[in-house]
Amino acid sequence: MSDQLDPISKAIRIQTSKTSQKEHSTPLYLTSSFTFENAETMRAAFADEVDENIYSRFSNPNVDEFIAKMCALEGAEDGFATATGMSAIFSSFFALLKQGDHLICCSSVFGSTFTIVTKYFPRYGITCTLVPADDKAAWEAAVQPNTKMVYLETPTNPQIGIIDLEWAGQFTKKHNLILNVDNCFATPVIQRPIDFGADIVIHSATKWIDGQGRVLGGVIVGRADLVKEIYLYCRHSGPALSPFNAWVLSKSLETLDVRMERHSKNALKVAETLEQHPAVSWVKYPFLPSHPQHEIAKKQMKAGGGVLCFEIKGGSAAGAKFLNSLKMLSVTANLGDTRSIAAHPASTTHSKLTEEERLSVGITPGLIRISTGLEHVDDIIADINQALEQSTK
């Protein structure tokens, strides 16, 4: 395949070598292990002298194809795929950090990530400093002699905060730190953190990568030397992506660009409409001029993505009425689906945080997160509007 192809074309054309059947679409390799011609070739494979499949916990043709496509899209040297997004995040931490190390983490992160760095890190002697997404002075002040990694989301979940990736890349290079970026909300067709200096990029492939709410998956891509450490950790700890899920995700990547274009257009229209609604206090979406980091978003993102959030007047009670009144939108904690989704982060994805912790990162009682789907935008807006009307009664 030509290296001159656009990454979007590579995500469509990359596939495993054809079998004797000359199939046009990649077959499923549903096998736990792989055979060898003789003892010597098996020995060489286990000694890493040859690049051969051994066991699907280590590698599998379907998984390798998915990784290759993600590396092409993100501009990464290498990658490893995992069973879930959280296993990807966990593995990137515990493969590269050790007892005595220090992590600087964006304070507004997914609830399970927050739990890992605040509850489980101390058990293993790893410390963490949480800093506000938009406070560059706080990032600088957080650096310690034992700091090894910076972890951030942009856009953040669920507050849709934007962190300047160009600045983050310069900051981590100045202090010789690993820059680990969760690019789940944007996807590589909208934003490529490696272009700005990221060393590791992580996705919950369960979300926009799949795009239809079917399978779980995670992926880590980035510098080859760091990915090798992550691979060795995962090879022994076992958070392997199933071949079937990898096959689904690989096919999903073929439509990622066109899907995200539609998701983004729908989300912008919904956000613009909500800004004018009397029952809404504020709306946050990266490509709204009212977003605090709008200019940064335009600099590093091709579009605003499919997620927005807003504050409904009336707090948690109005939020519950809103969710209960929806007729078309799904009420679920997932996102990144063809179907539009509404969620209440304070009672779901971030419920394990204390009220003080939620408020410190802007998760208010009336915060509603919308994952905008592919339905006709007029239908999405109509359902949200009628639910907002019910929430004020």
PDB file of N, CA and C in Angstrom, residues 290-390:
ATOM      1  N   SER A 290     -19.066  30.892  22.273  1.00  0.00           N
ATOM      2  CA  SER A 290     -19.164  31.167  23.705  1.00  0.00           C
ATOM      3  C   SER A 290     -18.308  30.228  24.555  1.00  0.00           C
ATOM      4  N   HIS A 291     -17.767  29.157  23.964  1.00  0.00           N
ATOM      5  CA  HIS A 291     -16.935  28.235  24.736  1.00  0.00           C
ATOM      6  C   HIS A 291     -15.666  28.950  25.177  1.00  0.00           C
ATOM      7  N   PRO A 292     -15.267  28.817  26.452  1.00  0.00           N
ATOM      8  CA  PRO A 292     -14.083  29.536  26.956  1.00  0.00           C
ATOM      9  C   PRO A 292     -12.798  29.261  26.188  1.00  0.00           C
ATOM     10  N   GLN A 293     -12.667  28.058  25.629  1.00  0.00           N
ATOM     11  CA  GLN A 293     -11.456  27.712  24.863  1.00  0.00           C
ATOM     12  C   GLN A 293     -11.775  27.516  23.377  1.00  0.00           C
ATOM     13  N   HIS A 294     -12.702  28.315  22.872  1.00  0.00           N
ATOM     14  CA  HIS A 294     -13.151  28.174  21.489  1.00  0.00           C
ATOM     15  C   HIS A 294     -11.992  28.310  20.501  1.00  0.00           C
ATOM     16  N   GLU A 295     -11.130  29.298  20.698  1.00  0.00           N
ATOM     17  CA  GLU A 295     -10.018  29.527  19.767  1.00  0.00           C
ATOM     18  C   GLU A 295      -9.028  28.373  19.785  1.00  0.00           C
ATOM     19  N   ILE A 296      -8.798  27.802  20.968  1.00  0.00           N
ATOM     20  CA  ILE A 296      -7.900  26.640  21.061  1.00  0.00           C
ATOM     21  C   ILE A 296      -8.521  25.450  20.336  1.00  0.00           C
ATOM     22  N   ALA A 297      -9.820  25.265  20.530  1.00  0.00           N
ATOM     23  CA  ALA A 297     -10.511  24.163  19.856  1.00  0.00           C
ATOM     24  C   ALA A 297     -10.380  24.283  18.349  1.00  0.00           C
ATOM     25  N   LYS A 298     -10.577  25.476  17.812  1.00  0.00           N
ATOM     26  CA  LYS A 298     -10.470  25.674  16.367  1.00  0.00           C
ATOM     27  C   LYS A 298      -9.050  25.417  15.871  1.00  0.00           C
ATOM     28  N   LYS A 299      -8.061  25.683  16.715  1.00  0.00           N
ATOM     29  CA  LYS A 299      -6.663  25.491  16.328  1.00  0.00           C
ATOM     30  C   LYS A 299      -6.301  24.015  16.218  1.00  0.00           C
ATOM     31  N   GLN A 300      -6.849  23.175  17.108  1.00  0.00           N
ATOM     32  CA  GLN A 300      -6.394  21.782  17.153  1.00  0.00           C
ATOM     33  C   GLN A 300      -7.445  20.759  16.743  1.00  0.00           C
ATOM     34  N   MET A 301      -8.675  21.196  16.486  1.00  0.00           N
ATOM     35  CA  MET A 301      -9.743  20.281  16.100  1.00  0.00           C
ATOM     36  C   MET A 301     -10.325  20.671  14.747  1.00  0.00           C
ATOM     37  N   LYS A 302     -10.645  19.685  13.924  1.00  0.00           N
ATOM     38  CA  LYS A 302     -11.254  19.942  12.619  1.00  0.00           C
ATOM     39  C   LYS A 302     -12.754  20.199  12.742  1.00  0.00           C
ATOM     40  N   ALA A 303     -13.349  19.728  13.816  1.00  0.00           N
ATOM     41  CA  ALA A 303     -14.774  19.915  14.089  1.00  0.00           C
ATOM     42  C   ALA A 303     -14.959  19.796  15.597  1.00  0.00           C
ATOM     43  N   GLY A 304     -16.183  20.037  16.071  1.00  0.00           N
ATOM     44  CA  GLY A 304     -16.399  20.058  17.509  1.00  0.00           C
ATOM     45  C   GLY A 304     -16.706  18.725  18.154  1.00  0.00           C
ATOM     46  N   GLY A 305     -16.889  17.672  17.341  1.00  0.00           N
ATOM     47  CA  GLY A 305     -17.222  16.369  17.898  1.00  0.00           C
ATOM     48  C   GLY A 305     -18.708  16.233  18.181  1.00  0.00           C
ATOM     49  N   GLY A 306     -19.073  15.096  18.759  1.00  0.00           N
ATOM     50  CA  GLY A 306     -20.484  14.783  18.931  1.00  0.00           C
ATOM     51  C   GLY A 306     -21.046  14.976  20.325  1.00  0.00           C
ATOM     52  N   VAL A 307     -20.234  15.475  21.274  1.00  0.00           N
ATOM     53  CA  VAL A 307     -20.691  15.594  22.657  1.00  0.00           C
ATOM     54  C   VAL A 307     -20.820  17.060  23.063  1.00  0.00           C
ATOM     55  N   LEU A 308     -21.895  17.381  23.750  1.00  0.00           N
ATOM     56  CA  LEU A 308     -22.084  18.712  24.328  1.00  0.00           C
ATOM     57  C   LEU A 308     -22.684  18.544  25.707  1.00  0.00           C
ATOM     58  N   CYS A 309     -22.627  19.576  26.508  1.00  0.00           N
ATOM     59  CA  CYS A 309     -23.274  19.530  27.810  1.00  0.00           C
ATOM     60  C   CYS A 309     -23.956  20.861  28.072  1.00  0.00           C
ATOM     61  N   PHE A 310     -24.941  20.826  28.959  1.00  0.00           N
ATOM     62  CA  PHE A 310     -25.629  22.057  29.318  1.00  0.00           C
ATOM     63  C   PHE A 310     -26.154  21.952  30.737  1.00  0.00           C
ATOM     64  N   GLU A 311     -26.421  23.111  31.331  1.00  0.00           N
ATOM     65  CA  GLU A 311     -26.980  23.184  32.671  1.00  0.00           C
ATOM     66  C   GLU A 311     -28.457  23.510  32.576  1.00  0.00           C
ATOM     67  N   ILE A 312     -29.277  22.604  33.076  1.00  0.00           N
ATOM     68  CA  ILE A 312     -30.710  22.817  33.059  1.00  0.00           C
ATOM     69  C   ILE A 312     -31.123  23.561  34.328  1.00  0.00           C
ATOM     70  N   LYS A 313     -31.933  24.570  34.183  1.00  0.00           N
ATOM     71  CA  LYS A 313     -32.397  25.321  35.336  1.00  0.00           C
ATOM     72  C   LYS A 313     -33.297  24.430  36.187  1.00  0.00           C
ATOM     73  N   GLY A 314     -33.102  24.514  37.488  1.00  0.00           N
ATOM     74  CA  GLY A 314     -33.899  23.677  38.379  1.00  0.00           C
ATOM     75  C   GLY A 314     -33.121  22.540  38.993  1.00  0.00           C
ATOM     76  N   GLY A 315     -31.829  22.411  38.653  1.00  0.00           N
ATOM     77  CA  GLY A 315     -30.968  21.423  39.281  1.00  0.00           C
ATOM     78  C   GLY A 315     -31.327  19.980  38.990  1.00  0.00           C
ATOM     79  N   SER A 316     -31.024  19.107  39.965  1.00  0.00           N
ATOM     80  CA  SER A 316     -31.179  17.663  39.748  1.00  0.00           C
ATOM     81  C   SER A 316     -32.640  17.257  39.540  1.00  0.00           C
ATOM     82  N   ALA A 317     -33.563  17.954  40.189  1.00  0.00           N
ATOM     83  CA  ALA A 317     -34.979  17.606  40.020  1.00  0.00           C
ATOM     84  C   ALA A 317     -35.431  17.864  38.595  1.00  0.00           C
ATOM     85  N   ALA A 318     -35.026  19.026  38.049  1.00  0.00           N
ATOM     86  CA  ALA A 318     -35.369  19.338  36.662  1.00  0.00           C
ATOM     87  C   ALA A 318     -34.656  18.392  35.710  1.00  0.00           C
ATOM     88  N   GLY A 319     -33.432  18.001  36.072  1.00  0.00           N
ATOM     89  CA  GLY A 319     -32.686  17.061  35.241  1.00  0.00           C
ATOM     90  C   GLY A 319     -33.372  15.713  35.149  1.00  0.00           C
ATOM     91  N   ALA A 320     -33.909  15.247  36.294  1.00  0.00           N
ATOM     92  CA  ALA A 320     -34.629  13.972  36.296  1.00  0.00           C
ATOM     93  C   ALA A 320     -35.897  14.066  35.454  1.00  0.00           C
ATOM     94  N   LYS A 321     -36.619  15.183  35.564  1.00  0.00           N
ATOM     95  CA  LYS A 321     -37.821  15.370  34.752  1.00  0.00           C
ATOM     96  C   LYS A 321     -37.473  15.382  33.266  1.00  0.00           C
ATOM     97  N   PHE A 322     -36.362  16.036  32.941  1.00  0.00           N
ATOM     98  CA  PHE A 322     -35.926  16.103  31.546  1.00  0.00           C
ATOM     99  C   PHE A 322     -35.670  14.709  30.992  1.00  0.00           C
ATOM    100  N   LEU A 323     -34.882  13.924  31.706  1.00  0.00           N
ATOM    101  CA  LEU A 323     -34.550  12.572  31.232  1.00  0.00           C
ATOM    102  C   LEU A 323     -35.802  11.703  31.131  1.00  0.00           C
ATOM    103  N   ASN A 324     -36.686  11.824  32.119  1.00  0.00           N
ATOM    104  CA  ASN A 324     -37.902  11.009  32.121  1.00  0.00           C
ATOM    105  C   ASN A 324     -38.880  11.405  31.019  1.00  0.00           C
ATOM    106  N   SER A 325     -38.718  12.606  30.472  1.00  0.00           N
ATOM    107  CA  SER A 325     -39.652  13.100  29.457  1.00  0.00           C
ATOM    108  C   SER A 325     -39.178  12.838  28.030  1.00  0.00           C
ATOM    109  N   LEU A 326     -37.950  12.390  27.871  1.00  0.00           N
ATOM    110  CA  LEU A 326     -37.436  12.135  26.529  1.00  0.00           C
ATOM    111  C   LEU A 326     -38.196  10.986  25.871  1.00  0.00           C
ATOM    112  N   LYS A 327     -38.491  11.147  24.603  1.00  0.00           N
ATOM    113  CA  LYS A 327     -39.241  10.130  23.869  1.00  0.00           C
ATOM    114  C   LYS A 327     -38.382   9.388  22.845  1.00  0.00           C
ATOM    115  N   MET A 328     -37.442  10.087  22.215  1.00  0.00           N
ATOM    116  CA  MET A 328     -36.584   9.449  21.225  1.00  0.00           C
ATOM    117  C   MET A 328     -35.176   9.215  21.761  1.00  0.00           C
ATOM    118  N   LEU A 329     -34.575  10.211  22.394  1.00  0.00           N
ATOM    119  CA  LEU A 329     -33.218  10.064  22.898  1.00  0.00           C
ATOM    120  C   LEU A 329     -33.146   8.937  23.919  1.00  0.00           C
ATOM    121  N   SER A 330     -32.059   8.177  23.877  1.00  0.00           N
ATOM    122  CA  SER A 330     -31.849   7.098  24.836  1.00  0.00           C
ATOM    123  C   SER A 330     -31.316   7.672  26.142  1.00  0.00           C
ATOM    124  N   VAL A 331     -31.708   7.072  27.243  1.00  0.00           N
ATOM    125  CA  VAL A 331     -31.185   7.439  28.555  1.00  0.00           C
ATOM    126  C   VAL A 331     -30.251   6.313  28.986  1.00  0.00           C
ATOM    127  N   THR A 332     -28.971   6.542  28.828  1.00  0.00           N
ATOM    128  CA  THR A 332     -27.956   5.540  29.141  1.00  0.00           C
ATOM    129  C   THR A 332     -26.645   6.247  29.419  1.00  0.00           C
ATOM    130  N   ALA A 333     -25.720   5.555  30.068  1.00  0.00           N
ATOM    131  CA  ALA A 333     -24.442   6.166  30.435  1.00  0.00           C
ATOM    132  C   ALA A 333     -23.421   6.087  29.310  1.00  0.00           C
ATOM    133  N   ASN A 334     -23.744   5.431  28.217  1.00  0.00           N
ATOM    134  CA  ASN A 334     -22.788   5.313  27.113  1.00  0.00           C
ATOM    135  C   ASN A 334     -22.816   6.585  26.259  1.00  0.00           C
ATOM    136  N   LEU A 335     -21.918   6.657  25.292  1.00  0.00           N
ATOM    137  CA  LEU A 335     -21.910   7.751  24.319  1.00  0.00           C
ATOM    138  C   LEU A 335     -21.253   7.243  23.046  1.00  0.00           C
ATOM    139  N   GLY A 336     -21.322   8.064  21.982  1.00  0.00           N
ATOM    140  CA  GLY A 336     -20.666   7.697  20.737  1.00  0.00           C
ATOM    141  C   GLY A 336     -21.453   6.717  19.905  1.00  0.00           C
ATOM    142  N   ASP A 337     -22.761   6.851  19.882  1.00  0.00           N
ATOM    143  CA  ASP A 337     -23.648   5.911  19.204  1.00  0.00           C
ATOM    144  C   ASP A 337     -24.326   6.601  18.024  1.00  0.00           C
ATOM    145  N   THR A 338     -24.846   5.824  17.081  1.00  0.00           N
ATOM    146  CA  THR A 338     -25.663   6.396  16.015  1.00  0.00           C
ATOM    147  C   THR A 338     -26.925   7.025  16.599  1.00  0.00           C
ATOM    148  N   ARG A 339     -27.343   6.530  17.757  1.00  0.00           N
ATOM    149  CA  ARG A 339     -28.538   7.026  18.426  1.00  0.00           C
ATOM    150  C   ARG A 339     -28.165   8.065  19.475  1.00  0.00           C
ATOM    151  N   SER A 340     -28.868   9.184  19.492  1.00  0.00           N
ATOM    152  CA  SER A 340     -28.585  10.242  20.458  1.00  0.00           C
ATOM    153  C   SER A 340     -28.866   9.760  21.878  1.00  0.00           C
ATOM    154  N   ILE A 341     -28.042  10.223  22.804  1.00  0.00           N
ATOM    155  CA  ILE A 341     -28.078   9.755  24.185  1.00  0.00           C
ATOM    156  C   ILE A 341     -28.030  10.951  25.130  1.00  0.00           C
ATOM    157  N   ALA A 342     -28.797  10.883  26.182  1.00  0.00           N
ATOM    158  CA  ALA A 342     -28.746  11.885  27.246  1.00  0.00           C
ATOM    159  C   ALA A 342     -28.349  11.207  28.545  1.00  0.00           C
ATOM    160  N   ALA A 343     -27.484  11.868  29.318  1.00  0.00           N
ATOM    161  CA  ALA A 343     -27.028  11.293  30.586  1.00  0.00           C
ATOM    162  C   ALA A 343     -26.918  12.388  31.633  1.00  0.00           C
ATOM    163  N   HIS A 344     -27.000  11.968  32.878  1.00  0.00           N
ATOM    164  CA  HIS A 344     -26.864  12.869  34.022  1.00  0.00           C
ATOM    165  C   HIS A 344     -25.610  12.433  34.786  1.00  0.00           C
ATOM    166  N   PRO A 345     -24.443  13.021  34.480  1.00  0.00           N
ATOM    167  CA  PRO A 345     -23.164  12.546  35.035  1.00  0.00           C
ATOM    168  C   PRO A 345     -23.112  12.481  36.559  1.00  0.00           C
ATOM    169  N   ALA A 346     -23.741  13.433  37.247  1.00  0.00           N
ATOM    170  CA  ALA A 346     -23.644  13.469  38.708  1.00  0.00           C
ATOM    171  C   ALA A 346     -24.205  12.211  39.355  1.00  0.00           C
ATOM    172  N   SER A 347     -25.187  11.589  38.727  1.00  0.00           N
ATOM    173  CA  SER A 347     -25.798  10.390  39.313  1.00  0.00           C
ATOM    174  C   SER A 347     -25.362   9.102  38.628  1.00  0.00           C
ATOM    175  N   THR A 348     -24.492   9.210  37.607  1.00  0.00           N
ATOM    176  CA  THR A 348     -24.094   8.006  36.862  1.00  0.00           C
ATOM    177  C   THR A 348     -22.568   7.893  36.756  1.00  0.00           C
ATOM    178  N   THR A 349     -21.980   8.426  35.690  1.00  0.00           N
ATOM    179  CA  THR A 349     -20.557   8.215  35.407  1.00  0.00           C
ATOM    180  C   THR A 349     -19.640   8.803  36.476  1.00  0.00           C
ATOM    181  N   HIS A 350     -20.091   9.841  37.178  1.00  0.00           N
ATOM    182  CA  HIS A 350     -19.258  10.483  38.202  1.00  0.00           C
ATOM    183  C   HIS A 350     -19.899  10.390  39.587  1.00  0.00           C
ATOM    184  N   SER A 351     -20.775   9.414  39.771  1.00  0.00           N
ATOM    185  CA  SER A 351     -21.488   9.296  41.041  1.00  0.00           C
ATOM    186  C   SER A 351     -20.585   8.871  42.195  1.00  0.00           C
ATOM    187  N   LYS A 352     -19.447   8.221  41.897  1.00  0.00           N
ATOM    188  CA  LYS A 352     -18.550   7.769  42.956  1.00  0.00           C
ATOM    189  C   LYS A 352     -17.728   8.919  43.536  1.00  0.00           C
ATOM    190  N   LEU A 353     -17.722  10.069  42.855  1.00  0.00           N
ATOM    191  CA  LEU A 353     -17.053  11.244  43.392  1.00  0.00           C
ATOM    192  C   LEU A 353     -17.933  11.858  44.478  1.00  0.00           C
ATOM    193  N   THR A 354     -17.305  12.515  45.442  1.00  0.00           N
ATOM    194  CA  THR A 354     -18.089  13.237  46.429  1.00  0.00           C
ATOM    195  C   THR A 354     -18.698  14.472  45.772  1.00  0.00           C
ATOM    196  N   GLU A 355     -19.709  15.060  46.421  1.00  0.00           N
ATOM    197  CA  GLU A 355     -20.326  16.263  45.865  1.00  0.00           C
ATOM    198  C   GLU A 355     -19.296  17.376  45.716  1.00  0.00           C
ATOM    199  N   GLU A 356     -18.401  17.482  46.683  1.00  0.00           N
ATOM    200  CA  GLU A 356     -17.346  18.503  46.611  1.00  0.00           C
ATOM    201  C   GLU A 356     -16.427  18.251  45.420  1.00  0.00           C
ATOM    202  N   GLU A 357     -16.069  16.985  45.193  1.00  0.00           N
ATOM    203  CA  GLU A 357     -15.201  16.649  44.064  1.00  0.00           C
ATOM    204  C   GLU A 357     -15.895  16.941  42.741  1.00  0.00           C
ATOM    205  N   ARG A 358     -17.186  16.616  42.648  1.00  0.00           N
ATOM    206  CA  ARG A 358     -17.929  16.901  41.414  1.00  0.00           C
ATOM    207  C   ARG A 358     -17.995  18.396  41.137  1.00  0.00           C
ATOM    208  N   LEU A 359     -18.322  19.165  42.147  1.00  0.00           N
ATOM    209  CA  LEU A 359     -18.437  20.609  41.961  1.00  0.00           C
ATOM    210  C   LEU A 359     -17.095  21.243  41.609  1.00  0.00           C
ATOM    211  N   SER A 360     -15.999  20.674  42.135  1.00  0.00           N
ATOM    212  CA  SER A 360     -14.671  21.238  41.869  1.00  0.00           C
ATOM    213  C   SER A 360     -14.282  21.130  40.402  1.00  0.00           C
ATOM    214  N   VAL A 361     -14.895  20.183  39.675  1.00  0.00           N
ATOM    215  CA  VAL A 361     -14.592  20.032  38.244  1.00  0.00           C
ATOM    216  C   VAL A 361     -15.801  20.414  37.382  1.00  0.00           C
ATOM    217  N   GLY A 362     -16.744  21.141  37.990  1.00  0.00           N
ATOM    218  CA  GLY A 362     -17.847  21.696  37.218  1.00  0.00           C
ATOM    219  C   GLY A 362     -19.008  20.773  36.957  1.00  0.00           C
ATOM    220  N   ILE A 363     -19.065  19.626  37.668  1.00  0.00           N
ATOM    221  CA  ILE A 363     -20.188  18.705  37.476  1.00  0.00           C
ATOM    222  C   ILE A 363     -21.283  19.097  38.459  1.00  0.00           C
ATOM    223  N   THR A 364     -22.168  19.939  38.000  1.00  0.00           N
ATOM    224  CA  THR A 364     -23.239  20.471  38.829  1.00  0.00           C
ATOM    225  C   THR A 364     -24.444  19.538  38.815  1.00  0.00           C
ATOM    226  N   PRO A 365     -25.363  19.704  39.786  1.00  0.00           N
ATOM    227  CA  PRO A 365     -26.535  18.813  39.851  1.00  0.00           C
ATOM    228  C   PRO A 365     -27.400  18.844  38.604  1.00  0.00           C
ATOM    229  N   GLY A 366     -27.423  19.976  37.891  1.00  0.00           N
ATOM    230  CA  GLY A 366     -28.263  20.095  36.707  1.00  0.00           C
ATOM    231  C   GLY A 366     -27.553  19.869  35.391  1.00  0.00           C
ATOM    232  N   LEU A 367     -26.324  19.327  35.439  1.00  0.00           N
ATOM    233  CA  LEU A 367     -25.548  19.120  34.207  1.00  0.00           C
ATOM    234  C   LEU A 367     -26.090  17.930  33.420  1.00  0.00           C
ATOM    235  N   ILE A 368     -26.390  18.167  32.168  1.00  0.00           N
ATOM    236  CA  ILE A 368     -26.848  17.121  31.252  1.00  0.00           C
ATOM    237  C   ILE A 368     -25.827  16.979  30.130  1.00  0.00           C
ATOM    238  N   ARG A 369     -25.421  15.738  29.831  1.00  0.00           N
ATOM    239  CA  ARG A 369     -24.507  15.478  28.720  1.00  0.00           C
ATOM    240  C   ARG A 369     -25.294  14.839  27.579  1.00  0.00           C
ATOM    241  N   ILE A 370     -25.109  15.394  26.397  1.00  0.00           N
ATOM    242  CA  ILE A 370     -25.769  14.859  25.210  1.00  0.00           C
ATOM    243  C   ILE A 370     -24.713  14.305  24.250  1.00  0.00           C
ATOM    244  N   SER A 371     -24.877  13.053  23.868  1.00  0.00           N
ATOM    245  CA  SER A 371     -24.085  12.452  22.795  1.00  0.00           C
ATOM    246  C   SER A 371     -24.974  12.468  21.563  1.00  0.00           C
ATOM    247  N   THR A 372     -24.640  13.333  20.628  1.00  0.00           N
ATOM    248  CA  THR A 372     -25.523  13.566  19.490  1.00  0.00           C
ATOM    249  C   THR A 372     -25.360  12.476  18.443  1.00  0.00           C
ATOM    250  N   GLY A 373     -26.474  11.860  18.061  1.00  0.00           N
ATOM    251  CA  GLY A 373     -26.446  10.748  17.122  1.00  0.00           C
ATOM    252  C   GLY A 373     -26.574  11.183  15.679  1.00  0.00           C
ATOM    253  N   LEU A 374     -26.979  10.235  14.849  1.00  0.00           N
ATOM    254  CA  LEU A 374     -27.084  10.458  13.404  1.00  0.00           C
ATOM    255  C   LEU A 374     -28.522  10.624  12.933  1.00  0.00           C
ATOM    256  N   GLU A 375     -29.468  10.724  13.855  1.00  0.00           N
ATOM    257  CA  GLU A 375     -30.846  10.960  13.448  1.00  0.00           C
ATOM    258  C   GLU A 375     -30.938  12.333  12.762  1.00  0.00           C
ATOM    259  N   HIS A 376     -32.056  12.606  12.127  1.00  0.00           N
ATOM    260  CA  HIS A 376     -32.264  13.938  11.549  1.00  0.00           C
ATOM    261  C   HIS A 376     -32.221  14.951  12.688  1.00  0.00           C
ATOM    262  N   VAL A 377     -31.447  16.005  12.507  1.00  0.00           N
ATOM    263  CA  VAL A 377     -31.219  16.957  13.592  1.00  0.00           C
ATOM    264  C   VAL A 377     -32.515  17.593  14.083  1.00  0.00           C
ATOM    265  N   ASP A 378     -33.489  17.784  13.204  1.00  0.00           N
ATOM    266  CA  ASP A 378     -34.763  18.380  13.634  1.00  0.00           C
ATOM    267  C   ASP A 378     -35.478  17.484  14.641  1.00  0.00           C
ATOM    268  N   ASP A 379     -35.359  16.167  14.475  1.00  0.00           N
ATOM    269  CA  ASP A 379     -35.984  15.236  15.409  1.00  0.00           C
ATOM    270  C   ASP A 379     -35.267  15.251  16.762  1.00  0.00           C
ATOM    271  N   ILE A 380     -33.943  15.368  16.731  1.00  0.00           N
ATOM    272  CA  ILE A 380     -33.177  15.439  17.984  1.00  0.00           C
ATOM    273  C   ILE A 380     -33.586  16.683  18.764  1.00  0.00           C
ATOM    274  N   ILE A 381     -33.632  17.816  18.072  1.00  0.00           N
ATOM    275  CA  ILE A 381     -33.970  19.088  18.724  1.00  0.00           C
ATOM    276  C   ILE A 381     -35.401  19.079  19.239  1.00  0.00           C
ATOM    277  N   ALA A 382     -36.311  18.521  18.464  1.00  0.00           N
ATOM    278  CA  ALA A 382     -37.714  18.480  18.881  1.00  0.00           C
ATOM    279  C   ALA A 382     -37.886  17.688  20.171  1.00  0.00           C
ATOM    280  N   ASP A 383     -37.178  16.560  20.287  1.00  0.00           N
ATOM    281  CA  ASP A 383     -37.301  15.741  21.493  1.00  0.00           C
ATOM    282  C   ASP A 383     -36.710  16.465  22.701  1.00  0.00           C
ATOM    283  N   ILE A 384     -35.551  17.099  22.513  1.00  0.00           N
ATOM    284  CA  ILE A 384     -34.932  17.845  23.612  1.00  0.00           C
ATOM    285  C   ILE A 384     -35.827  19.004  24.046  1.00  0.00           C
ATOM    286  N   ASN A 385     -36.402  19.708  23.088  1.00  0.00           N
ATOM    287  CA  ASN A 385     -37.253  20.850  23.414  1.00  0.00           C
ATOM    288  C   ASN A 385     -38.497  20.448  24.211  1.00  0.00           C
ATOM    289  N   GLN A 386     -39.148  19.357  23.773  1.00  0.00           N
ATOM    290  CA  GLN A 386     -40.360  18.952  24.500  1.00  0.00           C
ATOM    291  C   GLN A 386     -40.019  18.462  25.905  1.00  0.00           C
ATOM    292  N   ALA A 387     -38.843  17.823  26.060  1.00  0.00           N
ATOM    293  CA  ALA A 387     -38.423  17.362  27.389  1.00  0.00           C
ATOM    294  C   ALA A 387     -38.068  18.549  28.282  1.00  0.00           C
ATOM    295  N   LEU A 388     -37.445  19.575  27.711  1.00  0.00           N
ATOM    296  CA  LEU A 388     -37.150  20.793  28.487  1.00  0.00           C
ATOM    297  C   LEU A 388     -38.427  21.474  28.946  1.00  0.00           C
ATOM    298  N   GLU A 389     -39.424  21.475  28.075  1.00  0.00           N
ATOM    299  CA  GLU A 389     -40.713  22.078  28.451  1.00  0.00           C
ATOM    300  C   GLU A 389     -41.334  21.337  29.626  1.00  0.00           C
ATOM    301  N   GLN A 390     -41.227  20.024  29.615  1.00  0.00           N
ATOM    302  CA  GLN A 390     -41.775  19.232  30.712  1.00  0.00           C
ATOM    303  C   GLN A 390     -40.987  19.449  32.012  1.00  0.00           C
TER     304      GLN A 390
END
